[in-house]
CSV table of C-alpha atoms in Angstrom, one decimal:
chain,number,residue,atom,x,y,z
P,1,ASN,CA,-9.9,-1.8,1.5
P,2,GLY,CA,-10.5,-3.4,4.9
P,3,GLY,CA,-7.5,-1.9,6.6
P,4,VAL,CA,-9.2,-0.5,9.7
P,5,LYS,CA,-11.7,-3.4,10.2
P,6,ASN,CA,-9.5,-6.4,9.3
P,7,GLY,CA,-6.2,-6.1,11.1
P,8,PHE,CA,-3.7,-4.3,13.2
P,9,ARG,CA,-1.1,-1.6,12.6
P,10,GLU,CA,1.5,-4.4,12.0
P,11,ILE,CA,-0.6,-6.4,9.5
P,12,VAL,CA,-4.0,-6.1,7.8
P,13,MET,CA,-6.1,-8.3,5.6
P,14,ARG,CA,-7.0,-6.3,2.5
P,15,SER,CA,-9.3,-9.0,1.2
P,16,PRO,CA,-9.5,-12.8,1.7
P,17,GLY,CA,-6.0,-14.2,1.2
P,18,ARG,CA,-4.4,-10.8,0.7
P,19,TYR,CA,-2.3,-9.3,3.4
P,20,GLU,CA,-0.2,-6.1,3.9
P,21,ILE,CA,2.5,-6.1,6.5
P,22,SER,CA,3.9,-2.9,7.8
P,23,LEU,CA,7.7,-3.1,7.5
P,24,LEU,CA,8.2,0.2,9.1
P,25,ASP,CA,6.3,-0.9,12.2
P,26,LEU,CA,8.2,-4.2,12.4
P,27,TYR,CA,11.5,-2.4,11.9
P,28,HIS,CA,10.8,0.0,14.7
P,29,ARG,CA,9.8,-2.9,17.0
P,30,PHE,CA,12.3,-5.6,16.0
P,31,GLY,CA,14.9,-3.8,13.9
P,32,ASP,CA,17.7,-4.7,16.3
P,33,GLN,CA,16.9,-8.4,16.0
P,34,LYS,CA,18.1,-10.8,13.4
P,35,ASN,CA,16.3,-13.5,11.4
P,36,ILE,CA,12.8,-12.1,12.1
P,37,ASP,CA,10.2,-14.9,11.6
P,38,ILE,CA,7.4,-12.9,9.9
P,39,THR,CA,5.2,-16.0,9.7
P,40,LYS,CA,5.4,-16.4,13.5
P,41,ARG,CA,4.7,-12.7,14.0
P,42,ALA,CA,1.7,-12.8,11.6
P,43,SER,CA,0.1,-16.1,12.7
P,44,SER,CA,-1.6,-14.7,15.8
P,45,CYS,CA,-3.8,-12.4,13.6
P,46,CYS,CA,-4.1,-14.2,10.3
P,47,PRO,CA,-6.2,-17.3,9.7
P,48,GLN,CA,-4.0,-18.1,6.7
P,49,PRO,CA,-0.7,-16.2,7.2
P,50,PRO,CA,1.7,-16.0,4.3
P,51,SER,CA,4.8,-18.2,4.5
P,52,LEU,CA,7.1,-15.9,2.5
P,53,ASP,CA,9.3,-18.9,1.6
P,54,GLY,CA,12.6,-17.8,0.2
P,55,LEU,CA,12.1,-14.1,0.8
P,56,LEU,CA,15.1,-12.4,2.4
P,57,PHE,CA,12.9,-10.4,4.9
P,58,ASP,CA,15.7,-9.5,7.2
P,59,SER,CA,17.6,-8.1,4.2
P,60,ILE,CA,14.7,-5.9,3.4
P,61,LEU,CA,14.6,-4.5,6.9
P,62,SER,CA,18.4,-4.0,7.3
P,63,GLU,CA,19.3,-2.8,3.8
P,64,LEU,CA,16.3,-0.9,2.5
P,65,ILE,CA,14.4,0.7,5.5
P,66,PRO,CA,17.3,2.4,7.4
P,67,PRO,CA,18.4,4.6,4.4
P,68,LEU,CA,14.8,5.6,3.8
P,69,LEU,CA,14.4,6.5,7.4
P,70,GLN,CA,17.6,8.6,7.4
P,71,ALA,CA,16.0,11.0,5.0
P,72,ASP,CA,13.7,13.3,7.0
P,73,SER,CA,11.9,14.2,3.8
P,74,PHE,CA,12.0,13.8,0.0
P,75,LEU,CA,12.0,16.8,-2.2
P,76,SER,CA,9.5,16.6,-5.0
P,77,GLN,CA,10.3,18.0,-8.3
P,78,GLN,CA,8.3,21.1,-9.1
P,79,LYS,CA,7.6,23.0,-12.3
P,80,GLU,CA,9.3,26.3,-12.8
P,81,GLY,CA,7.7,29.0,-10.7
P,82,GLU,CA,6.0,26.6,-8.2
P,83,GLN,CA,7.0,26.4,-4.6
P,84,GLU,CA,9.0,23.4,-3.6
P,85,GLU,CA,7.3,21.0,-1.2
P,86,ASP,CA,8.7,18.1,0.8
P,87,LEU,CA,7.4,14.6,0.8
P,88,LYS,CA,7.5,12.1,3.6
P,89,LEU,CA,7.7,8.4,3.6
P,90,CYS,CA,4.3,7.4,4.8
P,91,HIS,CA,4.4,3.6,4.6
P,92,VAL,CA,6.8,0.8,3.7
P,93,SER,CA,4.9,-2.4,3.5
P,94,LEU,CA,5.0,-5.9,2.1
P,95,LEU,CA,1.9,-6.9,0.1
P,96,VAL,CA,1.3,-10.7,-0.2
P,97,ALA,CA,-1.4,-12.3,-2.3
P,98,THR,CA,-1.6,-16.0,-1.3
P,99,PRO,CA,-2.6,-18.7,-3.9
P,100,GLY,CA,-6.4,-18.7,-4.4
P,101,SER,CA,-6.8,-15.1,-3.2
P,102,THR,CA,-9.8,-13.6,-5.0
P,103,GLN,CA,-10.1,-10.6,-7.1
P,104,GLN,CA,-10.4,-7.3,-5.2
P,105,SER,CA,-13.1,-4.7,-5.7
P,106,TRP,CA,-12.1,-1.5,-7.4
P,107,HIS,CA,-10.9,1.0,-4.7
P,108,ALA,CA,-8.7,4.0,-4.1
P,109,ASP,CA,-6.1,4.1,-1.3
P,110,SER,CA,-6.8,7.7,-0.2
P,111,GLY,CA,-9.5,10.3,-0.5
P,112,HIS,CA,-9.5,13.8,-1.9
P,113,VAL,CA,-8.6,16.9,0.1
P,114,ASP,CA,-11.1,18.9,-1.8
P,115,VAL,CA,-14.4,17.3,-3.0
P,116,HIS,CA,-15.4,20.4,-5.0
P,117,GLN,CA,-12.2,20.9,-7.1
P,118,HIS,CA,-9.5,18.6,-8.2
P,119,GLN,CA,-6.1,19.1,-6.4
P,120,PRO,CA,-2.6,17.9,-7.2
P,121,CYS,CA,-1.5,14.5,-6.0
P,122,HIS,CA,-0.8,14.4,-2.3
P,123,VAL,CA,-0.1,10.6,-1.9
P,124,LEU,CA,1.9,8.5,-4.3
P,125,ASN,CA,2.0,4.7,-4.4
P,126,VAL,CA,5.1,2.8,-5.6
P,127,PHE,CA,4.5,-0.9,-6.1
P,128,VAL,CA,7.7,-2.9,-6.6
P,129,PRO,CA,7.2,-6.7,-7.3
P,130,LEU,CA,9.7,-9.0,-5.6
P,131,ILE,CA,9.1,-11.7,-8.2
P,132,ASP,CA,8.4,-11.5,-11.9
P,133,ILE,CA,4.6,-11.0,-12.3
P,134,THR,CA,2.6,-13.2,-14.6
P,135,PRO,CA,-1.1,-12.9,-15.4
P,136,ASP,CA,-2.0,-15.9,-13.2
P,137,LEU,CA,-0.3,-14.3,-10.2
P,138,GLY,CA,-3.0,-11.6,-10.1
P,139,PRO,CA,-1.4,-8.3,-11.3
P,140,THR,CA,-2.6,-4.9,-10.1
P,141,GLU,CA,-5.2,-3.5,-12.5
P,142,LEU,CA,-5.7,0.3,-12.8
P,143,ARG,CA,-8.2,2.7,-14.3
P,144,PRO,CA,-6.1,5.5,-15.8
P,145,GLY,CA,-7.5,9.0,-15.1
P,146,SER,CA,-9.9,7.7,-12.4
P,147,HIS,CA,-8.2,10.0,-9.8
P,148,TYR,CA,-10.2,12.8,-11.4
P,149,LEU,CA,-13.4,10.9,-10.8
P,150,THR,CA,-13.1,9.5,-7.3
P,151,ARG,CA,-13.9,12.8,-5.5
P,152,ASP,CA,-17.5,12.2,-6.6
P,153,LEU,CA,-17.3,8.8,-8.2
P,154,THR,CA,-20.8,7.9,-9.1
P,155,ARG,CA,-21.6,11.2,-10.8
P,156,LEU,CA,-18.3,11.8,-12.4
P,157,PHE,CA,-18.0,8.2,-13.6
P,158,LEU,CA,-21.4,8.3,-15.3
P,159,LEU,CA,-20.5,11.7,-16.8
P,160,ALA,CA,-17.2,10.4,-18.2
P,161,LYS,CA,-19.0,7.4,-19.6
P,162,ALA,CA,-21.7,9.5,-21.3
P,163,ARG,CA,-19.0,11.8,-22.8
P,164,LYS,CA,-17.0,8.7,-23.9
P,165,THR,CA,-13.9,9.9,-22.0
P,166,LEU,CA,-13.8,7.0,-19.6
P,167,GLN,CA,-10.5,5.2,-20.2
P,168,PRO,CA,-10.4,1.3,-20.2
P,169,PRO,CA,-8.5,-0.5,-17.4
P,170,ILE,CA,-4.8,-1.4,-17.9
P,171,LEU,CA,-3.0,-4.4,-16.5
P,172,PRO,CA,0.8,-3.9,-16.2
P,173,ILE,CA,2.9,-7.1,-16.0
P,174,PRO,CA,6.1,-5.9,-14.3
P,175,LYS,CA,9.2,-7.8,-13.7
P,176,ALA,CA,10.9,-8.1,-10.3
P,177,GLY,CA,12.3,-4.8,-9.3
P,178,ASP,CA,10.2,-2.8,-11.7
P,179,ALA,CA,8.1,0.1,-10.2
P,180,VAL,CA,4.5,0.8,-10.9
P,181,VAL,CA,3.9,4.4,-9.7
P,182,PHE,CA,0.4,5.9,-9.4
P,183,ASP,CA,-1.7,8.5,-7.6
P,184,SER,CA,-3.3,6.8,-4.6
P,185,ARG,CA,-6.7,8.2,-5.6
P,186,ILE,CA,-6.7,6.1,-8.8
P,187,LEU,CA,-9.1,3.2,-8.9
P,188,HIS,CA,-7.2,-0.1,-8.8
P,189,ARG,CA,-7.6,-3.7,-7.7
P,190,GLY,CA,-5.5,-6.9,-7.3
P,191,ARG,CA,-6.6,-9.6,-9.7
P,192,ALA,CA,-7.1,-13.1,-8.4
P,193,ASN,CA,-4.0,-15.2,-7.7
P,194,GLN,CA,-4.7,-18.4,-9.7
P,195,SER,CA,-1.1,-19.7,-9.3
P,196,ASN,CA,0.3,-21.9,-6.6
P,197,VAL,CA,2.9,-19.3,-5.4
P,198,GLU,CA,2.6,-16.2,-3.3
P,199,ARG,CA,2.7,-12.8,-5.1
P,200,THR,CA,5.0,-10.6,-3.0
P,201,MET,CA,5.3,-6.9,-3.6
P,202,LEU,CA,7.0,-4.1,-1.8
P,203,VAL,CA,4.9,-1.0,-1.4
P,204,LEU,CA,6.4,2.5,-0.8
P,205,THR,CA,3.9,5.3,0.0
P,206,PHE,CA,5.1,8.9,-0.3
P,207,ALA,CA,2.9,11.8,0.9
P,208,LYS,CA,2.9,15.5,1.5
P,209,THR,CA,4.3,16.2,4.9
P,210,TRP,CA,1.0,17.4,6.3
P,211,TYR,CA,-0.9,14.3,5.3
P,212,VAL,CA,-2.1,11.8,8.0
P,213,ASP,CA,-3.2,8.4,6.9
P,214,LEU,CA,-6.2,7.3,9.0
P,215,ALA,CA,-7.6,4.6,6.6
P,216,ASN,CA,-5.0,2.0,5.7
P,217,PHE,CA,-3.5,0.8,9.0
P,218,PRO,CA,-5.5,0.9,12.2
P,219,LYS,CA,-4.0,2.2,15.5
P,220,ARG,CA,-4.5,-1.0,17.5
P,221,SER,CA,-1.5,-3.3,17.8
P,222,MET,CA,-1.5,-7.1,17.7
P,223,TYR,CA,0.9,-7.0,20.7
P,224,GLU,CA,-1.2,-4.7,23.0
P,225,LYS,CA,-2.8,-7.5,25.1
P,226,ALA,CA,0.5,-9.4,25.5
P,227,GLU,CA,2.3,-6.2,26.5
P,228,GLU,CA,-0.4,-5.3,29.0
P,229,THR,CA,0.0,-8.7,30.8
P,230,GLN,CA,3.8,-8.6,31.0
P,231,PRO,CA,5.0,-8.1,34.6
P,232,THR,CA,6.6,-4.8,35.4
P,233,VAL,CA,10.0,-4.8,37.1
């Protein structure tokens, strides 16, 4: 999904015209500041930074993120007889598809912990659109059941197709504030934004407490060089 190659831990370009901004990182860095200009923060690393006109970005930082951070973990509901296991908030981010952004390739956001046998979900994506989604905005398309296939995609995909068990893609059209929740191993893609407005979506990523994400946001910071050149007192 281009996270490691095309960006920084604050913001990455998922595909041309499609950006994901780490709200957690910005909150930790600028949470005590008011009226954060996200366009200014993004402009140094984006050839076409999102404008986010009309988005109450400071409200998102001040009202949503602190309550989430106050919880050390989130207890997942378990079936009777199963051991309870905590979840952690892995990422809070803002996903922006600018007008004219092209359709993404099918991809999964995380890999499998066992390539030989299917295991329960360890990372869960929650997509919450901040505006009403329409087909021309480029909704997120998903392939139901594909999280069973992505541990050995080519072989299992062809096998499912031969057995006629391959499910067709679905294209949810959520309203602002709705939640699209799915296993991060599911194949999905953002459709092309053919409108003249930005599609903005809040992304919450929950994971088992032992999980470490090495794929979606790189370690390098867009502020590293600037911080290195600042004079020390």
